[in-house]
PDB file of C-alpha atoms in Angstrom:
ATOM      1  CA  MET A   1      65.006-131.829-116.307  1.00 57.00           C
ATOM      2  CA  ALA A   2      65.734-128.809-114.148  1.00 71.00           C
ATOM      3  CA  THR A   3      63.372-125.963-113.373  1.00 71.00           C
ATOM      4  CA  LYS A   4      65.635-123.634-115.303  1.00 74.00           C
ATOM      5  CA  ASP A   5      65.079-125.691-118.448  1.00 82.00           C
ATOM      6  CA  ILE A   6      61.288-125.714-118.027  1.00 86.00           C
ATOM      7  CA  PHE A   7      60.962-121.921-117.875  1.00 86.00           C
ATOM      8  CA  GLN A   8      63.614-121.192-120.490  1.00 89.00           C
ATOM      9  CA  GLY A   9      62.185-119.398-123.507  1.00 89.00           C
ATOM     10  CA  LEU A  10      58.982-118.297-121.772  1.00 91.00           C
ATOM     11  CA  PRO A  11      58.127-114.629-121.225  1.00 93.00           C
ATOM     12  CA  TRP A  12      59.088-113.180-117.846  1.00 92.00           C
ATOM     13  CA  TRP A  13      55.467-112.668-116.798  1.00 94.00           C
ATOM     14  CA  VAL A  14      54.759-116.400-117.014  1.00 93.00           C
ATOM     15  CA  THR A  15      57.528-117.176-114.540  1.00 90.00           C
ATOM     16  CA  TRP A  16      56.965-114.275-112.150  1.00 93.00           C
ATOM     17  CA  VAL A  17      53.212-113.623-112.397  1.00 95.00           C
ATOM     18  CA  ALA A  18      51.217-116.512-113.865  1.00 95.00           C
ATOM     19  CA  VAL A  19      52.912-119.419-112.077  1.00 93.00           C
ATOM     20  CA  PRO A  20      52.724-117.870-108.565  1.00 93.00           C
ATOM     21  CA  LEU A  21      49.061-116.969-109.166  1.00 95.00           C
ATOM     22  CA  LEU A  22      48.321-120.553-110.179  1.00 95.00           C
ATOM     23  CA  VAL A  23      50.110-121.874-107.090  1.00 93.00           C
ATOM     24  CA  LEU A  24      48.081-119.533-104.871  1.00 92.00           C
ATOM     25  CA  ALA A  25      44.859-120.537-106.624  1.00 93.00           C
ATOM     26  CA  VAL A  26      45.542-124.253-106.110  1.00 93.00           C
ATOM     27  CA  PHE A  27      47.136-124.191-102.647  1.00 92.00           C
ATOM     28  CA  GLY A  28      45.691-120.924-101.283  1.00 92.00           C
ATOM     29  CA  GLY A  29      43.133-122.632 -99.063  1.00 92.00           C
ATOM     30  CA  LEU A  30      45.753-124.932 -97.605  1.00 94.00           C
ATOM     31  CA  LEU A  31      48.131-122.035 -96.960  1.00 92.00           C
ATOM     32  CA  LEU A  32      45.414-120.016 -95.237  1.00 93.00           C
ATOM     33  CA  HIS A  33      44.470-123.020 -93.125  1.00 95.00           C
ATOM     34  CA  VAL A  34      48.074-123.579 -91.998  1.00 95.00           C
ATOM     35  CA  VAL A  35      48.565-119.872 -91.246  1.00 95.00           C
ATOM     36  CA  GLY A  36      45.325-119.871 -89.260  1.00 96.00           C
ATOM     37  CA  ILE A  37      46.483-122.848 -87.201  1.00 98.00           C
ATOM     38  CA  VAL A  38      49.849-121.200 -86.478  1.00 98.00           C
ATOM     39  CA  ILE A  39      48.222-117.894 -85.468  1.00 98.00           C
ATOM     40  CA  GLY A  40      45.761-119.786 -83.259  1.00 98.00           C
ATOM     41  CA  LEU A  41      48.562-121.661 -81.514  1.00 98.00           C
ATOM     42  CA  VAL A  42      50.559-118.472 -80.932  1.00 98.00           C
ATOM     43  CA  PHE A  43      47.467-116.754 -79.507  1.00 98.00           C
ATOM     44  CA  LYS A  44      46.766-119.673 -77.175  1.00 98.00           C
ATOM     45  CA  ALA A  45      50.398-119.749 -76.042  1.00 98.00           C
ATOM     46  CA  LEU A  46      50.339-116.014 -75.274  1.00 98.00           C
ATOM     47  CA  LEU A  47      47.033-116.408 -73.449  1.00 98.00           C
ATOM     48  CA  LEU A  48      48.510-119.240 -71.370  1.00 98.00           C
ATOM     49  CA  VAL A  49      51.559-117.144 -70.486  1.00 98.00           C
ATOM     50  CA  ALA A  50      49.335-114.225 -69.450  1.00 98.00           C
ATOM     51  CA  LEU A  51      47.083-116.430 -67.313  1.00 98.00           C
ATOM     52  CA  VAL A  52      50.006-118.162 -65.578  1.00 98.00           C
ATOM     53  CA  GLY A  53      51.666-114.786 -64.967  1.00 98.00           C
ATOM     54  CA  GLY A  54      48.449-113.400 -63.519  1.00 97.00           C
ATOM     55  CA  LEU A  55      48.027-116.447 -61.291  1.00 97.00           C
ATOM     56  CA  ILE A  56      51.594-116.149 -59.991  1.00 97.00           C
ATOM     57  CA  TYR A  57      51.052-112.416 -59.354  1.00 96.00           C
ATOM     58  CA  LEU A  58      47.839-113.029 -57.404  1.00 95.00           C
ATOM     59  CA  VAL A  59      49.324-115.852 -55.331  1.00 95.00           C
ATOM     60  CA  ARG A  60      52.372-113.778 -54.396  1.00 94.00           C
ATOM     61  CA  LYS A  61      50.243-110.719 -53.624  1.00 92.00           C
ATOM     62  CA  PHE A  62      47.874-112.572 -51.277  1.00 91.00           C
ATOM     63  CA  SER A  63      50.621-114.722 -49.754  1.00 91.00           C
ATOM     64  CA  SER A  64      52.739-111.733 -48.794  1.00 85.00           C
ATOM     65  CA  SER A  65      49.816-109.810 -47.261  1.00 74.00           C
ATOM     66  CA  SER A  66      48.755-112.595 -44.933  1.00 64.00           C
TER      67      SER A  66
END
């Protein structure tokens, strides 16, 4: 049984409004949790890049002056 057969004969709003709202209601917490983890990892990666760049800048600045 294909998805096309399941939704055949139903009004358009069931397919395009009700079903996505039900999916968000059931899996919304999981989706927000996953998005939060991804955003947290990206933030930590950017923070690491900034700290390493700052460290390299400071080491080169003080090494060249002495």
